[in-house]
CSV table of C-alpha atoms and ligand atoms in Angstrom, one decimal:
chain,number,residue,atom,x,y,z
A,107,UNK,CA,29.9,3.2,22.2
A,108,UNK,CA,27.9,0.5,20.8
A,109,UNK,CA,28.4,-2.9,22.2
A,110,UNK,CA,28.1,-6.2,20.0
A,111,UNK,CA,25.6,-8.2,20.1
A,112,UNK,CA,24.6,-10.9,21.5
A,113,UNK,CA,23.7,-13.9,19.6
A,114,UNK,CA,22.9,-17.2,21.3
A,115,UNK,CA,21.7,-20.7,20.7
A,116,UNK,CA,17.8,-20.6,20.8
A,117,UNK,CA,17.5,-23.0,23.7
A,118,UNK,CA,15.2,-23.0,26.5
A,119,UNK,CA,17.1,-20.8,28.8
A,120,UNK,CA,17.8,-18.0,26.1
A,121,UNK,CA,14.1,-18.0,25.4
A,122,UNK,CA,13.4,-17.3,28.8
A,123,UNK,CA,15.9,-14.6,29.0
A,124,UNK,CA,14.2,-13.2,25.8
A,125,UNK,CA,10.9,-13.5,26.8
A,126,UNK,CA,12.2,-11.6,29.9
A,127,UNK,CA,13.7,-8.9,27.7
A,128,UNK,CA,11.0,-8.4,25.5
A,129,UNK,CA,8.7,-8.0,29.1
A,130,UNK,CA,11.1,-5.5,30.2
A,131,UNK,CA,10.9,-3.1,26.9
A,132,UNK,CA,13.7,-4.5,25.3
A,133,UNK,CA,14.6,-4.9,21.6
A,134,UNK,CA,15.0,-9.2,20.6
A,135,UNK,CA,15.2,-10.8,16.9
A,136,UNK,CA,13.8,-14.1,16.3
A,137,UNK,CA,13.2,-16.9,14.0
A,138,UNK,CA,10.0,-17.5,12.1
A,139,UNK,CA,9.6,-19.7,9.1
A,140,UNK,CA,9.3,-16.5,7.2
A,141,UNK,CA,12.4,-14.4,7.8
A,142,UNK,CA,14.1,-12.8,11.4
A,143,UNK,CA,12.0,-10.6,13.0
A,144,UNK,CA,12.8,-7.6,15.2
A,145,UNK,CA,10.2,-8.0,18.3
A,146,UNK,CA,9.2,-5.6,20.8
A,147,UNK,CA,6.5,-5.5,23.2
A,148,UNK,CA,3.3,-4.6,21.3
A,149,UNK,CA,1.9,-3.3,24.1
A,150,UNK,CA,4.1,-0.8,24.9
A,151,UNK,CA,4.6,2.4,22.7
A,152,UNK,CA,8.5,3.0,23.6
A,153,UNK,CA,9.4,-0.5,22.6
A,154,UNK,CA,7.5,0.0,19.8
A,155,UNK,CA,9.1,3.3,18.5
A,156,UNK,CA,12.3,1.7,19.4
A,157,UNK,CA,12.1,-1.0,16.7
A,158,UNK,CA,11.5,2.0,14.6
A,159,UNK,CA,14.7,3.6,15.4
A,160,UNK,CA,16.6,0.6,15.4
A,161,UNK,CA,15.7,0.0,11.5
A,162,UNK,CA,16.0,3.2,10.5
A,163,UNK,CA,12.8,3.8,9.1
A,164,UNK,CA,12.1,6.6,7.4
A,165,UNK,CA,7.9,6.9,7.9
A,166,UNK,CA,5.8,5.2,11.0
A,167,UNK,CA,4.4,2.4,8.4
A,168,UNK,CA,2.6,0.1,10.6
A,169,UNK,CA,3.8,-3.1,12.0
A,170,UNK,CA,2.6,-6.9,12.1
A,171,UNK,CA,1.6,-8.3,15.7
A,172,UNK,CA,2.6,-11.6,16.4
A,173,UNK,CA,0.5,-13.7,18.8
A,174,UNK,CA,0.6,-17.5,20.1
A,175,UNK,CA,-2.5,-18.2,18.9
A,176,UNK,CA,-6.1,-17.3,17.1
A,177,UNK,CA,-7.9,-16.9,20.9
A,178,UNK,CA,-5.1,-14.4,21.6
A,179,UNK,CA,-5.2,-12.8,17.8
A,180,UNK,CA,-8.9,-12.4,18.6
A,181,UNK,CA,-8.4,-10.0,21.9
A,182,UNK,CA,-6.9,-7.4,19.3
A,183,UNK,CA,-8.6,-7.5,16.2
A,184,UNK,CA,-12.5,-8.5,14.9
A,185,UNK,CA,-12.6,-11.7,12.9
A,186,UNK,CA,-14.6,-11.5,10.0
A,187,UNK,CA,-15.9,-15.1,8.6
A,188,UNK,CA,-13.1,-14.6,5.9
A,189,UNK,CA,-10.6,-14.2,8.4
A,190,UNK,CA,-11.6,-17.4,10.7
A,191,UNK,CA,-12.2,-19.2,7.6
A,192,UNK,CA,-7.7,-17.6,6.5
A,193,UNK,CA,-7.1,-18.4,10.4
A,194,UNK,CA,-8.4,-22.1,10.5
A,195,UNK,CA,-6.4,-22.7,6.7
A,196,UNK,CA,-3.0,-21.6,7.4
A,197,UNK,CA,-2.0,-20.1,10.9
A,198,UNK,CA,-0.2,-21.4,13.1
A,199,UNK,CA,2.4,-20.4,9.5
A,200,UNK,CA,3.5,-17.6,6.7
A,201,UNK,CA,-0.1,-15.5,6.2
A,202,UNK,CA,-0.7,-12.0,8.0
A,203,UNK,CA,-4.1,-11.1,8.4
A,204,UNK,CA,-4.9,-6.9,8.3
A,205,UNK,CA,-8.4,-6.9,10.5
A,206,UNK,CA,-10.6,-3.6,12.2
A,207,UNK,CA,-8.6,-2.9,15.4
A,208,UNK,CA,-11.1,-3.4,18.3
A,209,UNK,CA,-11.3,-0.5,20.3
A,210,UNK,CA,-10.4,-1.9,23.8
A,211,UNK,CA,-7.2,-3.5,22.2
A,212,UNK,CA,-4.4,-2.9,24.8
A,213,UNK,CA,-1.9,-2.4,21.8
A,214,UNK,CA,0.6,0.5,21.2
A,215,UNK,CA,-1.3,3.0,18.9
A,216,UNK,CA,2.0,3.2,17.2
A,217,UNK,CA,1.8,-0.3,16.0
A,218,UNK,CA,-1.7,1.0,13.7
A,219,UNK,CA,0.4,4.0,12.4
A,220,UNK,CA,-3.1,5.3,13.6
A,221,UNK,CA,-4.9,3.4,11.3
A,222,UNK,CA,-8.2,1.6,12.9
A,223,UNK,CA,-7.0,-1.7,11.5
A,224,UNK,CA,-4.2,-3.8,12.6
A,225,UNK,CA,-2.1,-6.9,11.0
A,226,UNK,CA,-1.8,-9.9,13.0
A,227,UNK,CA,-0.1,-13.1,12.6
A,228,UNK,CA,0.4,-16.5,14.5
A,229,UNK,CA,4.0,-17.6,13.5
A,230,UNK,CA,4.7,-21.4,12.8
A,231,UNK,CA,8.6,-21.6,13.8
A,232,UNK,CA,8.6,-23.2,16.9
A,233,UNK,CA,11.2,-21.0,18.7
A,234,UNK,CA,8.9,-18.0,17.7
A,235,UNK,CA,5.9,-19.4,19.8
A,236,UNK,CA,8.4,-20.6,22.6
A,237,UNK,CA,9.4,-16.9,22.3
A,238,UNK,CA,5.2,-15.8,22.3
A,239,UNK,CA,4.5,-17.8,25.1
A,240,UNK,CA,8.0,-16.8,27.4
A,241,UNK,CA,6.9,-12.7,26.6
A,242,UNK,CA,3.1,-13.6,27.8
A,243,UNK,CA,2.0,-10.4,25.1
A,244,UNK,CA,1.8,-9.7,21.8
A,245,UNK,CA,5.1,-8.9,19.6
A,246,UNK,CA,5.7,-6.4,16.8
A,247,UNK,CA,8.1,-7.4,14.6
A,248,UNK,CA,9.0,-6.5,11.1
A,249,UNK,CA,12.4,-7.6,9.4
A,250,UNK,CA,15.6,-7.8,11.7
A,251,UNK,CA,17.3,-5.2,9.2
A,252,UNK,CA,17.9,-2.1,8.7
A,253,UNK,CA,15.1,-0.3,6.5
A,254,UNK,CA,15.3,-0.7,2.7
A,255,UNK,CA,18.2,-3.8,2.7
A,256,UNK,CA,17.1,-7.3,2.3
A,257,UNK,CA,15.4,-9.2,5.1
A,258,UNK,CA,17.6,-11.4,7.3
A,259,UNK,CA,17.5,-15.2,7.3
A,260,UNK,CA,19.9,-16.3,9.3
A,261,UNK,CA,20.9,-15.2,12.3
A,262,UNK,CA,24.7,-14.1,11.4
A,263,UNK,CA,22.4,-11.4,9.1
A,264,UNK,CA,20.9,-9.6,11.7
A,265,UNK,CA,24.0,-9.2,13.2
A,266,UNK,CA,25.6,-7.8,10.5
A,267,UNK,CA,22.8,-5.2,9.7
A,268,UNK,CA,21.7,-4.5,13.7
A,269,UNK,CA,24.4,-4.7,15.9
A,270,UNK,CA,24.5,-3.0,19.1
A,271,UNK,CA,20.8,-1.9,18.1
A,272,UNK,CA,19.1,-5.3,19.9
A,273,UNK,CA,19.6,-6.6,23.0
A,274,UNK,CA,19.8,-11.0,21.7
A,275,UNK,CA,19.6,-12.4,18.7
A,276,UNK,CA,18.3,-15.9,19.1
A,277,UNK,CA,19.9,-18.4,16.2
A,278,UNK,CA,17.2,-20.8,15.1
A,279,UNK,CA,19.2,-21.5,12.0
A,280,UNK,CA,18.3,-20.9,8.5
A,281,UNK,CA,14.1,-19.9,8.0
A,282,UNK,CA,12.6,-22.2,6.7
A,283,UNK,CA,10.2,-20.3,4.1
A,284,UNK,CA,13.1,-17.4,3.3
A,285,UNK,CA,9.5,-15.0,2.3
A,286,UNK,CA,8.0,-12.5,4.6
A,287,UNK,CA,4.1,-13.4,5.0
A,288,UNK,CA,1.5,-12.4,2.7
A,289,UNK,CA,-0.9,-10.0,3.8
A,290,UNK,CA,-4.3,-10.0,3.4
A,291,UNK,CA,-6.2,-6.7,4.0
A,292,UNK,CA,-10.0,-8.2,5.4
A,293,UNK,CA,-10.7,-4.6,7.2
A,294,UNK,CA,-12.9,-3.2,4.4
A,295,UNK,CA,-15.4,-4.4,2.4
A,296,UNK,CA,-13.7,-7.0,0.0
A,297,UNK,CA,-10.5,-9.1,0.7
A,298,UNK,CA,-7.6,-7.4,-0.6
A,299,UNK,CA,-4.5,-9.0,-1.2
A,300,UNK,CA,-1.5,-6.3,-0.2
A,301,UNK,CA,1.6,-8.1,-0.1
A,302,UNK,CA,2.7,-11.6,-2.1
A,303,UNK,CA,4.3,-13.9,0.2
A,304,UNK,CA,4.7,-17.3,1.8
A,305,UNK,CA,1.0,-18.6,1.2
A,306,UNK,CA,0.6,-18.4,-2.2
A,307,UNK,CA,-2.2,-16.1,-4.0
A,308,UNK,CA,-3.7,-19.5,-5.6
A,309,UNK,CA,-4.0,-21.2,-1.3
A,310,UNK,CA,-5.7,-18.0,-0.4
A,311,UNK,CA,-8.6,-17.9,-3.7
A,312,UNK,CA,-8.6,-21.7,-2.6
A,313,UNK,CA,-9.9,-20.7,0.6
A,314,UNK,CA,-11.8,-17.5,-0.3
A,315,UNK,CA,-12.5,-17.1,-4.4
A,316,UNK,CA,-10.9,-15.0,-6.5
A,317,UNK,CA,-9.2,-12.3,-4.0
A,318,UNK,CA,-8.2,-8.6,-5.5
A,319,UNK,CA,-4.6,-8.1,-5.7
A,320,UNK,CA,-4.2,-4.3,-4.3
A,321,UNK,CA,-2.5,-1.8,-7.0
A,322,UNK,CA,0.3,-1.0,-4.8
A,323,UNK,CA,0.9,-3.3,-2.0
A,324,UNK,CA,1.1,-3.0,1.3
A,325,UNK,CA,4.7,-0.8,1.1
A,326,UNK,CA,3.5,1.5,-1.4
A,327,UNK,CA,0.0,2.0,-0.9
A,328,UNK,CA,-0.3,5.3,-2.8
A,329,UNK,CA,2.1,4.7,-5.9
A,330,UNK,CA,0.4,2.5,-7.9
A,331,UNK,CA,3.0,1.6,-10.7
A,332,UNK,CA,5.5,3.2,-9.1
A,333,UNK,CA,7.9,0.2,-7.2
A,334,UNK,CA,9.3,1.3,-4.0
A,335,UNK,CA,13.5,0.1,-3.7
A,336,UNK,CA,13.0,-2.4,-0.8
A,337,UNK,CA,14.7,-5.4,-0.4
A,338,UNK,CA,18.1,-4.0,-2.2
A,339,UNK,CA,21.4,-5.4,-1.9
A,340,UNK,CA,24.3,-2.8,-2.4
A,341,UNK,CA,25.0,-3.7,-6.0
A,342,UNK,CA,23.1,-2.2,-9.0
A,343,UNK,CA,20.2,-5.7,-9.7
A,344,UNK,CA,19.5,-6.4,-13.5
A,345,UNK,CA,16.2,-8.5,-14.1
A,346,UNK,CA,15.6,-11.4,-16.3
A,347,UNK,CA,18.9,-12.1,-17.3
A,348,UNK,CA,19.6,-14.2,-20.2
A,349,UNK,CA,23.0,-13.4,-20.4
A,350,UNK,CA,25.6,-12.6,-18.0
A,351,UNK,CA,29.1,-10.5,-18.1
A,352,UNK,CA,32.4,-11.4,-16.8
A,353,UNK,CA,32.0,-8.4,-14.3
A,354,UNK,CA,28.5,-9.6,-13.0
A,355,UNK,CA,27.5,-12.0,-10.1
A,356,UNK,CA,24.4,-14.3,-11.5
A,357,UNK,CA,21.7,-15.7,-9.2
A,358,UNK,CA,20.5,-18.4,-11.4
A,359,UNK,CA,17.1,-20.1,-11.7
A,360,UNK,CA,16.9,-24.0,-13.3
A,361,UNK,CA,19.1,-26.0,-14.3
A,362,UNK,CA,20.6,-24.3,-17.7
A,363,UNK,CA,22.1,-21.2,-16.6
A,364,UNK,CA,23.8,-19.0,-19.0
A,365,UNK,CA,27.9,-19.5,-18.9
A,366,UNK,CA,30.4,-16.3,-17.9
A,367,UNK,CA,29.7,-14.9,-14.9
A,368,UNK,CA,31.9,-13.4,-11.9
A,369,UNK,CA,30.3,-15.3,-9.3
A,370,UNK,CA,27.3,-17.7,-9.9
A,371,UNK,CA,24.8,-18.9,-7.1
A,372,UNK,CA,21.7,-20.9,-8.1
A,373,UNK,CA,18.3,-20.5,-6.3
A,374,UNK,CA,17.5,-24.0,-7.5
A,375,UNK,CA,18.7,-26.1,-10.1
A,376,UNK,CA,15.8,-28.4,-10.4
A,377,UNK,CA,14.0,-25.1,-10.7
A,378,UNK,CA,11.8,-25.6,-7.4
A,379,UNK,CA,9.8,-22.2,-6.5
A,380,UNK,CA,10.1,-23.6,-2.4
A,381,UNK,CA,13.8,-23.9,-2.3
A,382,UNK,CA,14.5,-20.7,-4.1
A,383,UNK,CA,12.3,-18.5,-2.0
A,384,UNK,CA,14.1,-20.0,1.0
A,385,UNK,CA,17.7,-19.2,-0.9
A,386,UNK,CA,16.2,-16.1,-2.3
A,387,UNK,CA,17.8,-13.3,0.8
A,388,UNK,CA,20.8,-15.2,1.6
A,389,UNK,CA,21.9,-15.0,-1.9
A,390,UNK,CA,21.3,-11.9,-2.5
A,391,UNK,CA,23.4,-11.2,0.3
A,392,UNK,CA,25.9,-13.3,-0.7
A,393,UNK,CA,26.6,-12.2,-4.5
A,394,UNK,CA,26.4,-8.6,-2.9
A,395,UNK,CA,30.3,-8.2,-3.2
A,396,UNK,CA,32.9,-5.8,-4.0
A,397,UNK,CA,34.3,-5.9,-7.2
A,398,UNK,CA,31.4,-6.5,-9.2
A,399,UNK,CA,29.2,-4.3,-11.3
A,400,UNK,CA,25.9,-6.1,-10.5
A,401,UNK,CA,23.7,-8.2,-10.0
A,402,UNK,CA,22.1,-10.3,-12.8
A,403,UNK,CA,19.2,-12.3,-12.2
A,404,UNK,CA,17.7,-15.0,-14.5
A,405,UNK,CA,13.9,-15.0,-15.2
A,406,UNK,CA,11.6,-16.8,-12.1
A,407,UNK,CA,8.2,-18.0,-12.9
A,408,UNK,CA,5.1,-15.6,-12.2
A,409,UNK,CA,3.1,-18.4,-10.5
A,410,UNK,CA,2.9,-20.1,-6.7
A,411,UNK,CA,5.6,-18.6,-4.9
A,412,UNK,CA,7.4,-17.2,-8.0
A,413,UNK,CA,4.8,-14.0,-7.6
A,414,UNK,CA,6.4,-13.2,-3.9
A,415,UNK,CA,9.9,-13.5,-5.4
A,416,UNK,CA,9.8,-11.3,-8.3
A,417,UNK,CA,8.1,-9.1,-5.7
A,418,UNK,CA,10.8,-8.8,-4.0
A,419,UNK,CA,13.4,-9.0,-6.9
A,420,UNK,CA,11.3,-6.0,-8.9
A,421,UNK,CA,11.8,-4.0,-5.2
A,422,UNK,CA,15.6,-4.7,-4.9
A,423,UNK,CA,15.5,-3.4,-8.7
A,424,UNK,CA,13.9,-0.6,-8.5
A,425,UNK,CA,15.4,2.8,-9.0
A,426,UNK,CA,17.1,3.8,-5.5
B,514,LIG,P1,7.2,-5.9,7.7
B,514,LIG,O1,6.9,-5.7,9.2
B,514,LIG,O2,8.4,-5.2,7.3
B,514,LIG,O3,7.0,-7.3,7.2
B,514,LIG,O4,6.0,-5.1,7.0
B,514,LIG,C1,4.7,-5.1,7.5
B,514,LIG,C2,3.8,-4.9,6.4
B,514,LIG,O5,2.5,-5.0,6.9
B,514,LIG,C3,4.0,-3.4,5.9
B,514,LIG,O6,4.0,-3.5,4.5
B,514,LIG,C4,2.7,-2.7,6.3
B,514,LIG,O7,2.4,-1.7,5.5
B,514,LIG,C5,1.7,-3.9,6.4
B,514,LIG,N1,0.7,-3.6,7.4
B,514,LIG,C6,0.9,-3.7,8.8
B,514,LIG,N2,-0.2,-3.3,9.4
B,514,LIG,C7,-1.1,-2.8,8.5
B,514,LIG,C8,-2.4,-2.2,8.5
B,514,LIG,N3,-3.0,-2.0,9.6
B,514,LIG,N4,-3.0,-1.9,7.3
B,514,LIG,C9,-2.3,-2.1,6.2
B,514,LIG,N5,-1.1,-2.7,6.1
B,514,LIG,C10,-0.5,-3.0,7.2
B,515,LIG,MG1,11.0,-5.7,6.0
C-alpha cells in the first residue's frame, strides 16, 4: 500500500522535521534554484541506495552532494586552485564542482559509483541551506523524478512522479533557475565541462579560460554522439519547429510564433534565455497531454543559457 505524500509549506518547523528525517535515513525533496531534488543522507549507504530505488534508475550513476558551505565542501573533496577560484565565483548557486574524493571522506561509497572523484555543490535556495544546516551532513540529491522524465520544478511535480516513494516534499514554490547545475569535472588534468546548466559556459571561461566541453556529458560519458532520452515528456518531441499542426502542442520561443497549434505555451515572448529556462520543465510538463501527437518546439538560441536548454530539449528528443 503506498501512502501519499506528504507535501508541506517549507517553514521553519517542516524544515526541522526534514532535517530530522533526512538524520534518521529518510527520503525528503527540496527546493534549490535549480530544480527539486531528492535528498538523502550522504553519509549513509542505505539512504543513498534508496534514492536510487525511489527514481528508478536503471545504472548506479553517481550522485551530486550538497553541502552548506565551501569549509564543509572541503572535508570531502580536494580543491584545486580552479576549483576555489569556481567556488569563490558562483557558489553559494547553480555550478556543481566534480573534484578527487579525499580518502578519509565519511561519504557513502555509493554516492562515487566507485569512482575516486566526487560532485559537490553549495545550493543558493534559501530553504535548501535551511534544509543543509537542519540535517547537520551532507545531502545527495539528484532530480525529485522518476529516472528518464523531466526534472521537477514545483513541488505539485514531485508529487505526481514520487508519491509514496518520499517521506515530505517541502513546497518552496516555483525554482527559480528551472536548469539542473552545470558540472564541471576539475578531477583530472584539465577542466572539463560535462553538463550545460545554470552558470553559463561563457561565466565559467570568464573565470577559468577557454574550458573543454566533454564529448558526451556527464549522462552519457561513453557515447559520444549518441544522445541519451533524458528529460522526456510522454509525447513524441519535434525540434526546431517552424511550423506547427492542428494535432500538435507548441512550446514557443519569441515573440512571433508560428499560428495553428493544439495547445500553445510560450517560454518567453520577449525571447529572454532566463525566463525560459525557468519555464523550460513545467511546460514540458504541461503541453504533455492526451490527445495530441506531439510536441513541437521552436528553435532556442545556442548561446548563454540557450546551450543548457537545447541540452535538455535534444535529450527529451532523442530516440527512446
Ligand atoms: P543529477 O543528480 O540527476 O543532477 O545528475 C548528476 C550528474 O552528475 C550526473 O550526470 C552524474 O553523472 C554527474 N556526476 C556526479 N558525480 C560525478 C563524478 N564523480 N564524476 C563525474 N560525473 C559525476
Ligand atoms: Mg535528473
Amino acid at each position: 500500500v503506498s501512502e501519499d505524500t506528504r507535501i508541506l509549506p517549507a517553514d521553519p518547523a517542516a524544515i526541522a522535521e526534514a532535517g530530522a528525517l533526512l538524520a534518521g535515513g529518510r527520503l525528503v525533496a527540496f527546493p534549490t534554484e535549480t530544480v527539486y531534488g531528492l535528498g538523502g543522507d550522504a553519509g549513509d549507504d542505505r539512504a543513498v541506495a534508496a534514492i536510487f530505488a525511489a527514481k528508478g534508475r536503471p545504472q548506479f550513476n553517481p550522485l551530486i552532494v550538497h553541502l552548506p558551505d565551501v569549509a564543509a565542501a572541503a572535508a570531502h573533496g580536494v580543491f584545486t586552485p580552479e576549483a576555489e577560484r569556481l567556488a569563490a565565483a558562483f557558489w553559494p548557486g547553480p555550478l556543481t564542482l566534480v573534484l578527487p574524493r579525499r580518502p578519509e571522506a565519511r561519504l557513502s561509497l555509493l554516492v562515487s559509483a566507485g569512482l575516486d572523484s566526487v560532485a559537490l555543490r553549495v545550493p543558493a535556495h534559501p530553504v535548501a541551506r535551511a534544509l543543509l544546516r537542519a540535517a547537520g551532513r551532507p545531502v545527495a540529491a539528484p532530480s525529485a523524478n522518476p529516472s528518464g522524465g523531466v526534472s521537477p520544478t514545483r513541488a505539485d511535480h514531485v508529487a505526481a512522479g514520487l508519491s509514496g516513494r518520499v517521506a515530505l516534499v517541502l513546497d518552496g514554490g516555483p525554482c527559480a533557475v528551472g536548469l539542473e547545475s552545470t558540472i564541471v569535472d576539475l578531477s583530472g588534468p584539465r577542466p572539463v565541462l560535462l553538463r550545460p546548466g545554470g552558470v553559463t559556459r561563457e561565466q565559467i571561461e570568464a573565470v577559468l579560460g577557454p574550458v573543454e566541453a566533454s564529448q558526451g556529458s556527464a549522462e552519457r560519458p561513453n557515447a559520444p554522439g549518441q544522445l541519451t532520452s533524458h528529460y522526456a515528456p510522454g509525447l513524441p518531441v519535434r525540434l526546431g519547429a517552424l511550423s506547427v499542426a492542428a494535432d500538435e502542442a507548441l512550446l514557443a520561443f519569441g515573440p512571433t510564433p508560428p499560428p495553428g497549434a493544439g495547445a500553445v505555451l510560450n517560454l518567453s515572448p520577449a525571447g529572454d534565455l532566463a525566463e525560459a529556462a525557468a519555464n523550460l520543465f513545467a511546460m514540458l510538463r504541461a503541453l504533455d497531454r492526451p490527445g495530441l501527437r506531439g510536441i513541437a518546439v521552436m528553435p532556442v538560441p545556442e548561446a548563454g543559457l540557450g546551450l543548457a536548454i537545447n541540452d535538455r530539449l535534444r535529450r527529451a528528443a532523442a530516440p527512446r
